[in-house]
PDB file of C-alpha atoms in Angstrom:
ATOM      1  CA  UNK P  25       4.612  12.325  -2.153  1.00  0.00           C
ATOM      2  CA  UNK P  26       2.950  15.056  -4.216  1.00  0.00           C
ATOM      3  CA  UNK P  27       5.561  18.659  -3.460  1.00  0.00           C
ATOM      4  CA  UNK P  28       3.587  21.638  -3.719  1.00  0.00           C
ATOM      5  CA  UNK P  29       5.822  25.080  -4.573  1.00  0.00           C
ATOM      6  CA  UNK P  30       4.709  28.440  -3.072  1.00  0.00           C
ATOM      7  CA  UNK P  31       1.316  29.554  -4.828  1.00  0.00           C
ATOM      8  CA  UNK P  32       1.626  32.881  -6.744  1.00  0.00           C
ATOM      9  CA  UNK P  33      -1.503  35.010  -6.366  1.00  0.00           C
ATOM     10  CA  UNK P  34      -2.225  34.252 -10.083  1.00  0.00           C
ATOM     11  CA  UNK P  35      -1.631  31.120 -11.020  1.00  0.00           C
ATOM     12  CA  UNK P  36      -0.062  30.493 -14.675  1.00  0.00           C
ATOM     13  CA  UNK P  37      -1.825  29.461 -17.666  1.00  0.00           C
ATOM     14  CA  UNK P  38      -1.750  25.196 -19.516  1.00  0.00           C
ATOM     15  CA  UNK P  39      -2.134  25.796 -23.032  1.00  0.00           C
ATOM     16  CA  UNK P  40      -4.001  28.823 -22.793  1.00  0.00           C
ATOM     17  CA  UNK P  41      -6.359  27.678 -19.827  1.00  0.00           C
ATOM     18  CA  UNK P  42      -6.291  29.106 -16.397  1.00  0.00           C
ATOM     19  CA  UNK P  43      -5.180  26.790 -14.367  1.00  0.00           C
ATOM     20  CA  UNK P  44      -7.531  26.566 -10.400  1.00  0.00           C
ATOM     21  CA  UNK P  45      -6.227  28.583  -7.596  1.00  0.00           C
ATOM     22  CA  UNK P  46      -5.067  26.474  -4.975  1.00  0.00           C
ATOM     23  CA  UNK P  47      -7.183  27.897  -1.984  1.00  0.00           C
ATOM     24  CA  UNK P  48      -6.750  24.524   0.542  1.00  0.00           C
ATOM     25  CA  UNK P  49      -3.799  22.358   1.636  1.00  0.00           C
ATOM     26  CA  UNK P  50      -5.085  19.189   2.543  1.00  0.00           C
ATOM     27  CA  UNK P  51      -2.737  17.544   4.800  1.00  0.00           C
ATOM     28  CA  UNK P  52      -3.047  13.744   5.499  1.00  0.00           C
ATOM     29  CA  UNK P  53       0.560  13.013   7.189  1.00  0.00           C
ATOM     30  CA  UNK P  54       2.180  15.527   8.817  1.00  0.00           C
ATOM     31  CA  UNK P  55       3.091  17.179  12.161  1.00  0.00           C
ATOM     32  CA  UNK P  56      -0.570  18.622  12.133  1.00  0.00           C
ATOM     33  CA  UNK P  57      -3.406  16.641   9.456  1.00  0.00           C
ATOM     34  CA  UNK P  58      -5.726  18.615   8.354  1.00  0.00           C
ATOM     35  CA  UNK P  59      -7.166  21.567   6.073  1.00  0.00           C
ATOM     36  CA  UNK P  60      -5.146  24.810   5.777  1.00  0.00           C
ATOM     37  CA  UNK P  61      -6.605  28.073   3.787  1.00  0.00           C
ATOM     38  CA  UNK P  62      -2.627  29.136   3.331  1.00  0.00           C
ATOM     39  CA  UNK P  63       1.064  27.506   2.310  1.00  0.00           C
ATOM     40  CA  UNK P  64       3.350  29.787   4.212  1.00  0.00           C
ATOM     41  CA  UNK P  65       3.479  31.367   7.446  1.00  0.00           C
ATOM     42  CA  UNK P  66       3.132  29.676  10.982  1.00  0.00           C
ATOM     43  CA  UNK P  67      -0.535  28.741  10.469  1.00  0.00           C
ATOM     44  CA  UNK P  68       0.534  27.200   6.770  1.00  0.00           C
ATOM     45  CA  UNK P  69       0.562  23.913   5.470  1.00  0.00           C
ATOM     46  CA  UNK P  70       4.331  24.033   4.545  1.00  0.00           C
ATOM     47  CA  UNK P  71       5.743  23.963   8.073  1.00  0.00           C
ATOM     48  CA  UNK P  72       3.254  20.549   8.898  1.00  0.00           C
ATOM     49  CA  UNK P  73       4.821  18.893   5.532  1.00  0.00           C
ATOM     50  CA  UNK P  74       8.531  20.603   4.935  1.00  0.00           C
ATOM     51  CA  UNK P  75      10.843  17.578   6.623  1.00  0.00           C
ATOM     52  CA  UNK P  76       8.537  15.237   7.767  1.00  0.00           C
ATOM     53  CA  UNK P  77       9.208  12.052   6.571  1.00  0.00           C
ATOM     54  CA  UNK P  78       6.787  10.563   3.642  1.00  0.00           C
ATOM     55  CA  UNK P  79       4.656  13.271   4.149  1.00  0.00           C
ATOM     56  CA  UNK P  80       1.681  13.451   2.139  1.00  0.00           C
ATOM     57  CA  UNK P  81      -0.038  16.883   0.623  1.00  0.00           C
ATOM     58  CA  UNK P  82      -2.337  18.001  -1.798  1.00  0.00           C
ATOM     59  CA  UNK P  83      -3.505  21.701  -2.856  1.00  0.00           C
ATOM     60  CA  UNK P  84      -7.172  22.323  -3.954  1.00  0.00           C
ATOM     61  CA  UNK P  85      -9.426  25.139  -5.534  1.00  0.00           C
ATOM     62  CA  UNK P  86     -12.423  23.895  -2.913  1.00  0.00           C
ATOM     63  CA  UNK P  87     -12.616  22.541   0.604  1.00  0.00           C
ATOM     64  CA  UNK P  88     -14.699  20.118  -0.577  1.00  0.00           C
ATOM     65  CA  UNK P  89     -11.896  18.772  -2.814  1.00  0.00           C
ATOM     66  CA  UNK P  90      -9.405  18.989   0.177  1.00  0.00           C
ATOM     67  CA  UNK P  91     -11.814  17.081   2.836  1.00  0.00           C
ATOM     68  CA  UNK P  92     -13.084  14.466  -0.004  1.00  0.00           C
ATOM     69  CA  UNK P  93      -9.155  13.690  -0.768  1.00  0.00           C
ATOM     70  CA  UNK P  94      -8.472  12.998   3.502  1.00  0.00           C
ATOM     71  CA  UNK P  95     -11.546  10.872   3.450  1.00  0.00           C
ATOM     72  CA  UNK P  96     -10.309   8.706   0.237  1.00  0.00           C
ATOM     73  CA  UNK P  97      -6.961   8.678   1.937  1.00  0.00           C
ATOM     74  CA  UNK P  98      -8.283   7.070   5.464  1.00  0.00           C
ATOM     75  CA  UNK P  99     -10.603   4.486   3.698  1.00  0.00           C
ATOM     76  CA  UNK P 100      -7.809   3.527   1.234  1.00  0.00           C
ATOM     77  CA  UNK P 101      -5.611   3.122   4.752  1.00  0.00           C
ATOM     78  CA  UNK P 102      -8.395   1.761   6.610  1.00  0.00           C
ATOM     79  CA  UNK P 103      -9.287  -1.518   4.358  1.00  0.00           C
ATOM     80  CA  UNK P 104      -7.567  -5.231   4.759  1.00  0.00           C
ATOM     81  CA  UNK P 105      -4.624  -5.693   2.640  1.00  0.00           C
ATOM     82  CA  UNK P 106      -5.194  -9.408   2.273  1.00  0.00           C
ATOM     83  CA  UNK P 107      -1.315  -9.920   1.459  1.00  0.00           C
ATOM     84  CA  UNK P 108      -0.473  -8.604   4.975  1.00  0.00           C
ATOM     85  CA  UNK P 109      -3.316  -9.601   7.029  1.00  0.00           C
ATOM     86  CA  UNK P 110      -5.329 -12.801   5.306  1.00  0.00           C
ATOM     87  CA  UNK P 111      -2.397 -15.360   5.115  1.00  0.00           C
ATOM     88  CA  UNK P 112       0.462 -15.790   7.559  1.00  0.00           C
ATOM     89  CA  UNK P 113       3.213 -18.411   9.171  1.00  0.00           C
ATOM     90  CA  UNK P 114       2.465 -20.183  12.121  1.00  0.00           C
ATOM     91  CA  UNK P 115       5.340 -22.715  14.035  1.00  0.00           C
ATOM     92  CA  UNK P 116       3.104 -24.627  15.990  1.00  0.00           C
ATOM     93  CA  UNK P 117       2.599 -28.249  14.711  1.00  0.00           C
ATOM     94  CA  UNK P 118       0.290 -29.085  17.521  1.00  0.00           C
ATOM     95  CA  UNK P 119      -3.428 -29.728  16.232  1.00  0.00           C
ATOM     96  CA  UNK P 120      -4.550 -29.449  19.737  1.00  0.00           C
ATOM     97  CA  UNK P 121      -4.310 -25.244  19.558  1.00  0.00           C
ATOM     98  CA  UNK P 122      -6.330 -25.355  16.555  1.00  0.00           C
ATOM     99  CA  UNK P 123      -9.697 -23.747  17.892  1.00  0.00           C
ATOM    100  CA  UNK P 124     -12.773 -25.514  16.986  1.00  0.00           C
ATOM    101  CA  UNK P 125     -14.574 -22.661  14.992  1.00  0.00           C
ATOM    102  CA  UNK P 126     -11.520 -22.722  12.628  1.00  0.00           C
ATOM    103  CA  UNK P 127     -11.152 -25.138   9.377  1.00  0.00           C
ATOM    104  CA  UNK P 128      -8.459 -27.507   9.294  1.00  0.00           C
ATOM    105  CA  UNK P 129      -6.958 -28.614   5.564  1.00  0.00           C
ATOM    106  CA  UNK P 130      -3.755 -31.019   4.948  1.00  0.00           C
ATOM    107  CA  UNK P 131      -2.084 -30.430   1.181  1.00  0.00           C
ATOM    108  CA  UNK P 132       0.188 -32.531  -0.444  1.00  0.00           C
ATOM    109  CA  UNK P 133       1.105 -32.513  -4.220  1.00  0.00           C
ATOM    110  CA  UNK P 134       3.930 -33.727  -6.683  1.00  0.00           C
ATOM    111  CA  UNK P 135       4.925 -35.636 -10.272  1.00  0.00           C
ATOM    112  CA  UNK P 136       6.292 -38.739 -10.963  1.00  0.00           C
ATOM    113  CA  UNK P 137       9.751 -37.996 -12.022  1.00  0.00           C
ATOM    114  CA  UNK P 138       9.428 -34.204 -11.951  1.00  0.00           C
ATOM    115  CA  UNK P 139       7.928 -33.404 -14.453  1.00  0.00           C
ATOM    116  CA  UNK P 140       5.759 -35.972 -15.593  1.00  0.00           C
ATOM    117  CA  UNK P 141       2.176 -37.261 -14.155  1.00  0.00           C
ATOM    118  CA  UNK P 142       1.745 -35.750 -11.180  1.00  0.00           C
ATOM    119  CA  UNK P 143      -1.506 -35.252  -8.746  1.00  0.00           C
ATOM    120  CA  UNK P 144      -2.679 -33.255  -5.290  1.00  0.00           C
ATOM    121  CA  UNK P 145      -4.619 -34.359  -2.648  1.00  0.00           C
ATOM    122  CA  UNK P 146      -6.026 -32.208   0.095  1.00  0.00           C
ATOM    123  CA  UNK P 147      -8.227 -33.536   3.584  1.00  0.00           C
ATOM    124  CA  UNK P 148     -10.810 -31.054   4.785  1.00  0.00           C
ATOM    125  CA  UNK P 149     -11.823 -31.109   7.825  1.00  0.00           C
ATOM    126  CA  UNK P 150     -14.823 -28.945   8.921  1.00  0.00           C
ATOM    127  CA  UNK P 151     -17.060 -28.681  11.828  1.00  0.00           C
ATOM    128  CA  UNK P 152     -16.852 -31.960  12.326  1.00  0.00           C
ATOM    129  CA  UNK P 153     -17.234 -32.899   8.695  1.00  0.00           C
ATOM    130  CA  UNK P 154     -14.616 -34.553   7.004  1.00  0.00           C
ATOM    131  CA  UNK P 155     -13.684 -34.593   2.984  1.00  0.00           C
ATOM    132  CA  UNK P 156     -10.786 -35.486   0.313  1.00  0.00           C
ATOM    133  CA  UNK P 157     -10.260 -33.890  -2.770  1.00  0.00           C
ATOM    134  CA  UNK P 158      -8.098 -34.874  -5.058  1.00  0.00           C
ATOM    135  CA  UNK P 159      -6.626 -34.771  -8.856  1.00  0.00           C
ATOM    136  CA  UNK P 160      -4.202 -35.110 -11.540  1.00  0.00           C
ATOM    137  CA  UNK P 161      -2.467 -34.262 -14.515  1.00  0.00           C
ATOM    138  CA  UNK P 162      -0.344 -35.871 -17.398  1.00  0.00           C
ATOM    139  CA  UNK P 163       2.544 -33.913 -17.179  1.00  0.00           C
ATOM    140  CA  UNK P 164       2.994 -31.217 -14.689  1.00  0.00           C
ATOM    141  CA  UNK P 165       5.489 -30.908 -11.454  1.00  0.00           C
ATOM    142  CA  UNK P 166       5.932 -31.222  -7.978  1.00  0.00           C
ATOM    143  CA  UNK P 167       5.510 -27.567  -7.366  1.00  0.00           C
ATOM    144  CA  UNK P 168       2.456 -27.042  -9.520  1.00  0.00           C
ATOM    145  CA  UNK P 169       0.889 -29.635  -7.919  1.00  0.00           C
ATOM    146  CA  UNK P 170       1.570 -28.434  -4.154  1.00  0.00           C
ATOM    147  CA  UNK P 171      -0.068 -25.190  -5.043  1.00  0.00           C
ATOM    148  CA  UNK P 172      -2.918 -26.908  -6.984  1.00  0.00           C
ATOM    149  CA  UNK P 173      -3.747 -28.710  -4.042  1.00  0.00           C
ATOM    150  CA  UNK P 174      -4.181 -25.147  -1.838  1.00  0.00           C
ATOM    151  CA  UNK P 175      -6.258 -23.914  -4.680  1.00  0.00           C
ATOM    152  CA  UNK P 176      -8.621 -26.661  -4.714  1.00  0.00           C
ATOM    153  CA  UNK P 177      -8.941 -27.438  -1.254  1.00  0.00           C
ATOM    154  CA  UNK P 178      -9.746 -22.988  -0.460  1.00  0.00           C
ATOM    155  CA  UNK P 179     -12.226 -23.387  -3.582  1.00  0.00           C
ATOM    156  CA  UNK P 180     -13.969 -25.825  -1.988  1.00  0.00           C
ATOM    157  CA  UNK P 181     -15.226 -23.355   1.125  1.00  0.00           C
ATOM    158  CA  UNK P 182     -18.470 -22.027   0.062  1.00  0.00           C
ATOM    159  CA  UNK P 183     -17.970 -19.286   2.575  1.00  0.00           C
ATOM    160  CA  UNK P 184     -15.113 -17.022   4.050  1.00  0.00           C
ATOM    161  CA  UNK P 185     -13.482 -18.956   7.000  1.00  0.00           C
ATOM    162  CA  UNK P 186     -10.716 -18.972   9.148  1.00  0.00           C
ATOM    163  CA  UNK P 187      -8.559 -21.932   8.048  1.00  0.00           C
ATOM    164  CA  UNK P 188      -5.238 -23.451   9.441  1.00  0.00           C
ATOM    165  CA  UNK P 189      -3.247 -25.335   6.545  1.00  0.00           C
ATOM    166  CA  UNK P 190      -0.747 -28.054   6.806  1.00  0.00           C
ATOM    167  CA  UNK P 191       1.559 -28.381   3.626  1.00  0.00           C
ATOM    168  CA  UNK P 192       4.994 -29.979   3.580  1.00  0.00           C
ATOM    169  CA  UNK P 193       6.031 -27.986   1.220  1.00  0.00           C
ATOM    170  CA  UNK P 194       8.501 -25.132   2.302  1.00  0.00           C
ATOM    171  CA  UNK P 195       8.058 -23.687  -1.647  1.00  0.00           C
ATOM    172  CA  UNK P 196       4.052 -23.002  -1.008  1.00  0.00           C
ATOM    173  CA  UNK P 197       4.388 -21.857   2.837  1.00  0.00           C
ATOM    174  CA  UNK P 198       7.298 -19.793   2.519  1.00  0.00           C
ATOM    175  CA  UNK P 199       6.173 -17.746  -0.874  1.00  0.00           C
ATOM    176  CA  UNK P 200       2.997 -17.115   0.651  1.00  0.00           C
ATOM    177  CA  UNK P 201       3.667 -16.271   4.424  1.00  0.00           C
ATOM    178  CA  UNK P 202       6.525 -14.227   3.713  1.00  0.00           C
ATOM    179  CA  UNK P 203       5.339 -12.074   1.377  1.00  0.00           C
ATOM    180  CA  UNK P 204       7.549 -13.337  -2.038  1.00  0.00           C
ATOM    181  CA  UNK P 205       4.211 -14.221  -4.026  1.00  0.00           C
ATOM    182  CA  UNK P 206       2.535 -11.024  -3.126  1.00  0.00           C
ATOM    183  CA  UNK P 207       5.828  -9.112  -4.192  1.00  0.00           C
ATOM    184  CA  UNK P 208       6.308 -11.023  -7.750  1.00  0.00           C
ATOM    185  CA  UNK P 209       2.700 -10.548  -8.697  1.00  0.00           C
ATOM    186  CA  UNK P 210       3.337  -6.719  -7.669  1.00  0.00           C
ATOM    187  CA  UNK P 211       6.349  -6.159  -9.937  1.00  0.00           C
ATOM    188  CA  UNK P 212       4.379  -8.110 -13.072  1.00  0.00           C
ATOM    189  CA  UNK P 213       5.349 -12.242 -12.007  1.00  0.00           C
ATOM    190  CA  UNK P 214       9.023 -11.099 -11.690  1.00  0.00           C
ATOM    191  CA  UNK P 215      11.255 -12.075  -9.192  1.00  0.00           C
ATOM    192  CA  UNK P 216      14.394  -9.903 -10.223  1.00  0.00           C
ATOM    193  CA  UNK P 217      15.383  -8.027 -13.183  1.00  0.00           C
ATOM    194  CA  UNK P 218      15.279 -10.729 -16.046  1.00  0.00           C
ATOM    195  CA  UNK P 219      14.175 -13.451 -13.886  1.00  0.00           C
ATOM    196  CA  UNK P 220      10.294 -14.235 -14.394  1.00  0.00           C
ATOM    197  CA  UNK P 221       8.273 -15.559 -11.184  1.00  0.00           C
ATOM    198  CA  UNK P 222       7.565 -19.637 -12.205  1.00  0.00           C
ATOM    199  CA  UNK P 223       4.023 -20.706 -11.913  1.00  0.00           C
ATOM    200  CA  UNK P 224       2.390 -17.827 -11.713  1.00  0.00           C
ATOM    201  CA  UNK P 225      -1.035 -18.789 -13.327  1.00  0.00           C
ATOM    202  CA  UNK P 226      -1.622 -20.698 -10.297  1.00  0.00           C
ATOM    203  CA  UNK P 227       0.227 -18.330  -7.827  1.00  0.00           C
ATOM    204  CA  UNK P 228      -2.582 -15.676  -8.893  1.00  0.00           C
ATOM    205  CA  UNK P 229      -5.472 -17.882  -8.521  1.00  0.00           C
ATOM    206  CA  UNK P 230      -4.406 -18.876  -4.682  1.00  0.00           C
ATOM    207  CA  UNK P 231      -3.581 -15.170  -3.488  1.00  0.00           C
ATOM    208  CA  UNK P 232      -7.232 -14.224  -5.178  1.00  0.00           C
ATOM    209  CA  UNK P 233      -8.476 -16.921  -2.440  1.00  0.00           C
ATOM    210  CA  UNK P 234      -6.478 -15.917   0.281  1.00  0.00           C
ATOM    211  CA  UNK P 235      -7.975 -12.362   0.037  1.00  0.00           C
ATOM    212  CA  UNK P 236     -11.398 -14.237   0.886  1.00  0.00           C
ATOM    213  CA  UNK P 237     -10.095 -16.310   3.664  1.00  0.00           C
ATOM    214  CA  UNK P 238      -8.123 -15.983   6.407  1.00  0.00           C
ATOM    215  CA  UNK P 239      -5.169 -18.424   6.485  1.00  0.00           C
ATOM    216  CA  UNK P 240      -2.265 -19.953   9.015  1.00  0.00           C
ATOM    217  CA  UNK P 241      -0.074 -21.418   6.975  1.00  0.00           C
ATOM    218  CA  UNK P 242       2.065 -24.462   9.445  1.00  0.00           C
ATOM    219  CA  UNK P 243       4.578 -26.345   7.324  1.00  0.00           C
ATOM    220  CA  UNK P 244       5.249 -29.965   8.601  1.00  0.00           C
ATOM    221  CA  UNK P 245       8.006 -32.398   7.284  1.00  0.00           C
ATOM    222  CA  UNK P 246       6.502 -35.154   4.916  1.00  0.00           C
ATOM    223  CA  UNK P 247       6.476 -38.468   5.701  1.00  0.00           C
ATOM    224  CA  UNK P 248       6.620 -38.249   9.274  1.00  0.00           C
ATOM    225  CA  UNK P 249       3.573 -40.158  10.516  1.00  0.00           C
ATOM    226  CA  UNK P 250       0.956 -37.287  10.384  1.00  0.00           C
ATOM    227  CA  UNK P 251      -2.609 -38.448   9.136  1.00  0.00           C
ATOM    228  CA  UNK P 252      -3.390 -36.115   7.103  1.00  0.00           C
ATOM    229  CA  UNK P 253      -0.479 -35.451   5.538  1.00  0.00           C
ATOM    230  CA  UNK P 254       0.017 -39.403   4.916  1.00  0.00           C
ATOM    231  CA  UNK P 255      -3.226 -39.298   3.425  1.00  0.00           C
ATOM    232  CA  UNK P 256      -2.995 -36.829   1.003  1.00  0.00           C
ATOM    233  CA  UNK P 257       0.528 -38.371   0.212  1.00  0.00           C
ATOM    234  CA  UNK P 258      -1.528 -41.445  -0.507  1.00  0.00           C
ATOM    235  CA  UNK P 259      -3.951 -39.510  -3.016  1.00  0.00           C
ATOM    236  CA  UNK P 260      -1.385 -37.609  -4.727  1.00  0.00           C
ATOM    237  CA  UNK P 261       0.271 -41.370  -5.592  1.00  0.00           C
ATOM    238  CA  UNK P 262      -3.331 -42.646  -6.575  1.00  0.00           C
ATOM    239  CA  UNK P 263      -4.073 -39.598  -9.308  1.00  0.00           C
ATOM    240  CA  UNK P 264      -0.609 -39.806 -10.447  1.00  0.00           C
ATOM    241  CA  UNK P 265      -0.633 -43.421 -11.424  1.00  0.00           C
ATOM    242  CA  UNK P 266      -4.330 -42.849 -13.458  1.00  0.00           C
ATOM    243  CA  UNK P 267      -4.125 -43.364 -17.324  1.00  0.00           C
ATOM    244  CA  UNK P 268      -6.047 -40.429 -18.974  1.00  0.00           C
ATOM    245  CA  UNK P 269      -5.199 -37.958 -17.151  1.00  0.00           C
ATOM    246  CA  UNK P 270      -6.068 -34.332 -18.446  1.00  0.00           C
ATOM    247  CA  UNK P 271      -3.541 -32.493 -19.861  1.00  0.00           C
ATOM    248  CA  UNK P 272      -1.769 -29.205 -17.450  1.00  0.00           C
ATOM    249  CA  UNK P 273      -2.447 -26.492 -20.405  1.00  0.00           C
ATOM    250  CA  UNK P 274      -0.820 -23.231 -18.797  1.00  0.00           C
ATOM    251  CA  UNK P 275       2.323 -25.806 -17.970  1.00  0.00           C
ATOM    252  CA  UNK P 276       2.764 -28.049 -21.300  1.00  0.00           C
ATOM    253  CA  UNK P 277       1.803 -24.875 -23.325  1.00  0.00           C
ATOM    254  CA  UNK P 278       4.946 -23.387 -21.435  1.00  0.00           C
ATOM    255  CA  UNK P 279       2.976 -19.978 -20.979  1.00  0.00           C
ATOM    256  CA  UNK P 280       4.703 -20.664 -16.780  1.00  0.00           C
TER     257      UNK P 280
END
């Protein structure tokens, strides 16, 4: 909240520069929004802002100034905030209420031992098209490798779409749905004071793609008979038990 002081007729001098009257109050929230010629008095901008909770206020030398800082205020208020509105948590396991126009993707990831080789898997299913992706590394984890398999699977979309996404993974749904990847990334990849966010090369990469599409996240327990989620299962086990596998850079370097 920017607090504005009671204009003097003349305002004061900055290192030896006269510093622009303040001729309009531009008031964005308040009792009454809009543009007021005065501070004080019952037709002033002070009695919309003084008490109002998280008010917000701004004093200019031209109404131009005052009308161009309400416009930048709306539009900034007015776009999608992909961390509230692209990616959320849905509880219904039933495929059935998945409309047709929307994408369907299965995940599944994890390492051998934990760390060690480890691969994802993902099953796309689009329009009545149907594809696997899947991959590996030498030594990575379980976690890693449930995100990697989000990443891949969202690359993969050559077009915004409205996607419903199965994972097993409680780490993956939970940090995205609820809001705790959006909220490390905004205080710099820390969880808490001291405490840096874990995997947050790849937590970066998938927030990027859920700003392009919009995503229900449904968590479902592993192993419990669905098809998709037995099939990626059964690629993550393939790519983990390749020889060669490339090496997880950001991981082994221990940059995460």
């Amino acid at each position: 909240m920017v607090f504005l002081a009671a204009q003097p007729a003349v305002q004061p001098k900055n290192n030896g520069k006269t510093v622009s009257k303040k001729n309009y109050y531009a008031v964005y929230r308040g009792r009454k929004p809009g543009i007021y010629t005065r501070w004080f008095g019952e037709e002033g901008a002070y009695c919309q802002v003084n008490g109002y909770p998280k008010a917000v206020f701004k004093g200019f030398a031209t109404r131009k100034e005052a009308e161009d800082f309400l416009k930048k205020k709306a539009s900034a208020e007015a776009a999608p905030k992909p961390e509230q509105q692209q990616a959320f948590l849905s509880n219904d396991p039933d495929p059935e209420s998945i409309p047709g126009n929307k994408v369907v993707i299965h995940t599944d990831g994890g390492a051998l031992n934990n760390p060690g080789p480890g691969g994802y898997g993902a099953v796309i299913e689009d329009g009545g098209h149907r594809r696997e992706l899947s991959g590996g590394y030498r030594h990575t984890t379980n976690n890693r490798m449930e995100i990697m398999a989000c990443i891949r699977a969202l690359e993969a979309l050559e077009k915004p779409s409205d996607v419903v996404l199965y994972s097993d993974s409680k780490y993956v749904v939970d940090a995205v749905a609820k809001g705790w990847a959006q909220r490390w990334r905004k205080n710099g990849w820390m969880r808490s004071p001291g405490k840096k966010a874990i995997n947050a090369d790849l937590w970066e990469r998938l927030l990027e793609l859920l700003s392009r599409h919009r995503v229900e996240f449904r968590w479902i327990r592993g192993h419990s008979g669905n098809p998709g989620n037995e099939r990626c299962d059964a690629l993550v086990r393939m790519e983990s038990a390749k020889s060669n596998l490339p090496p997880d850079e950001n991981y082994e370097s221990g940059e995460v």
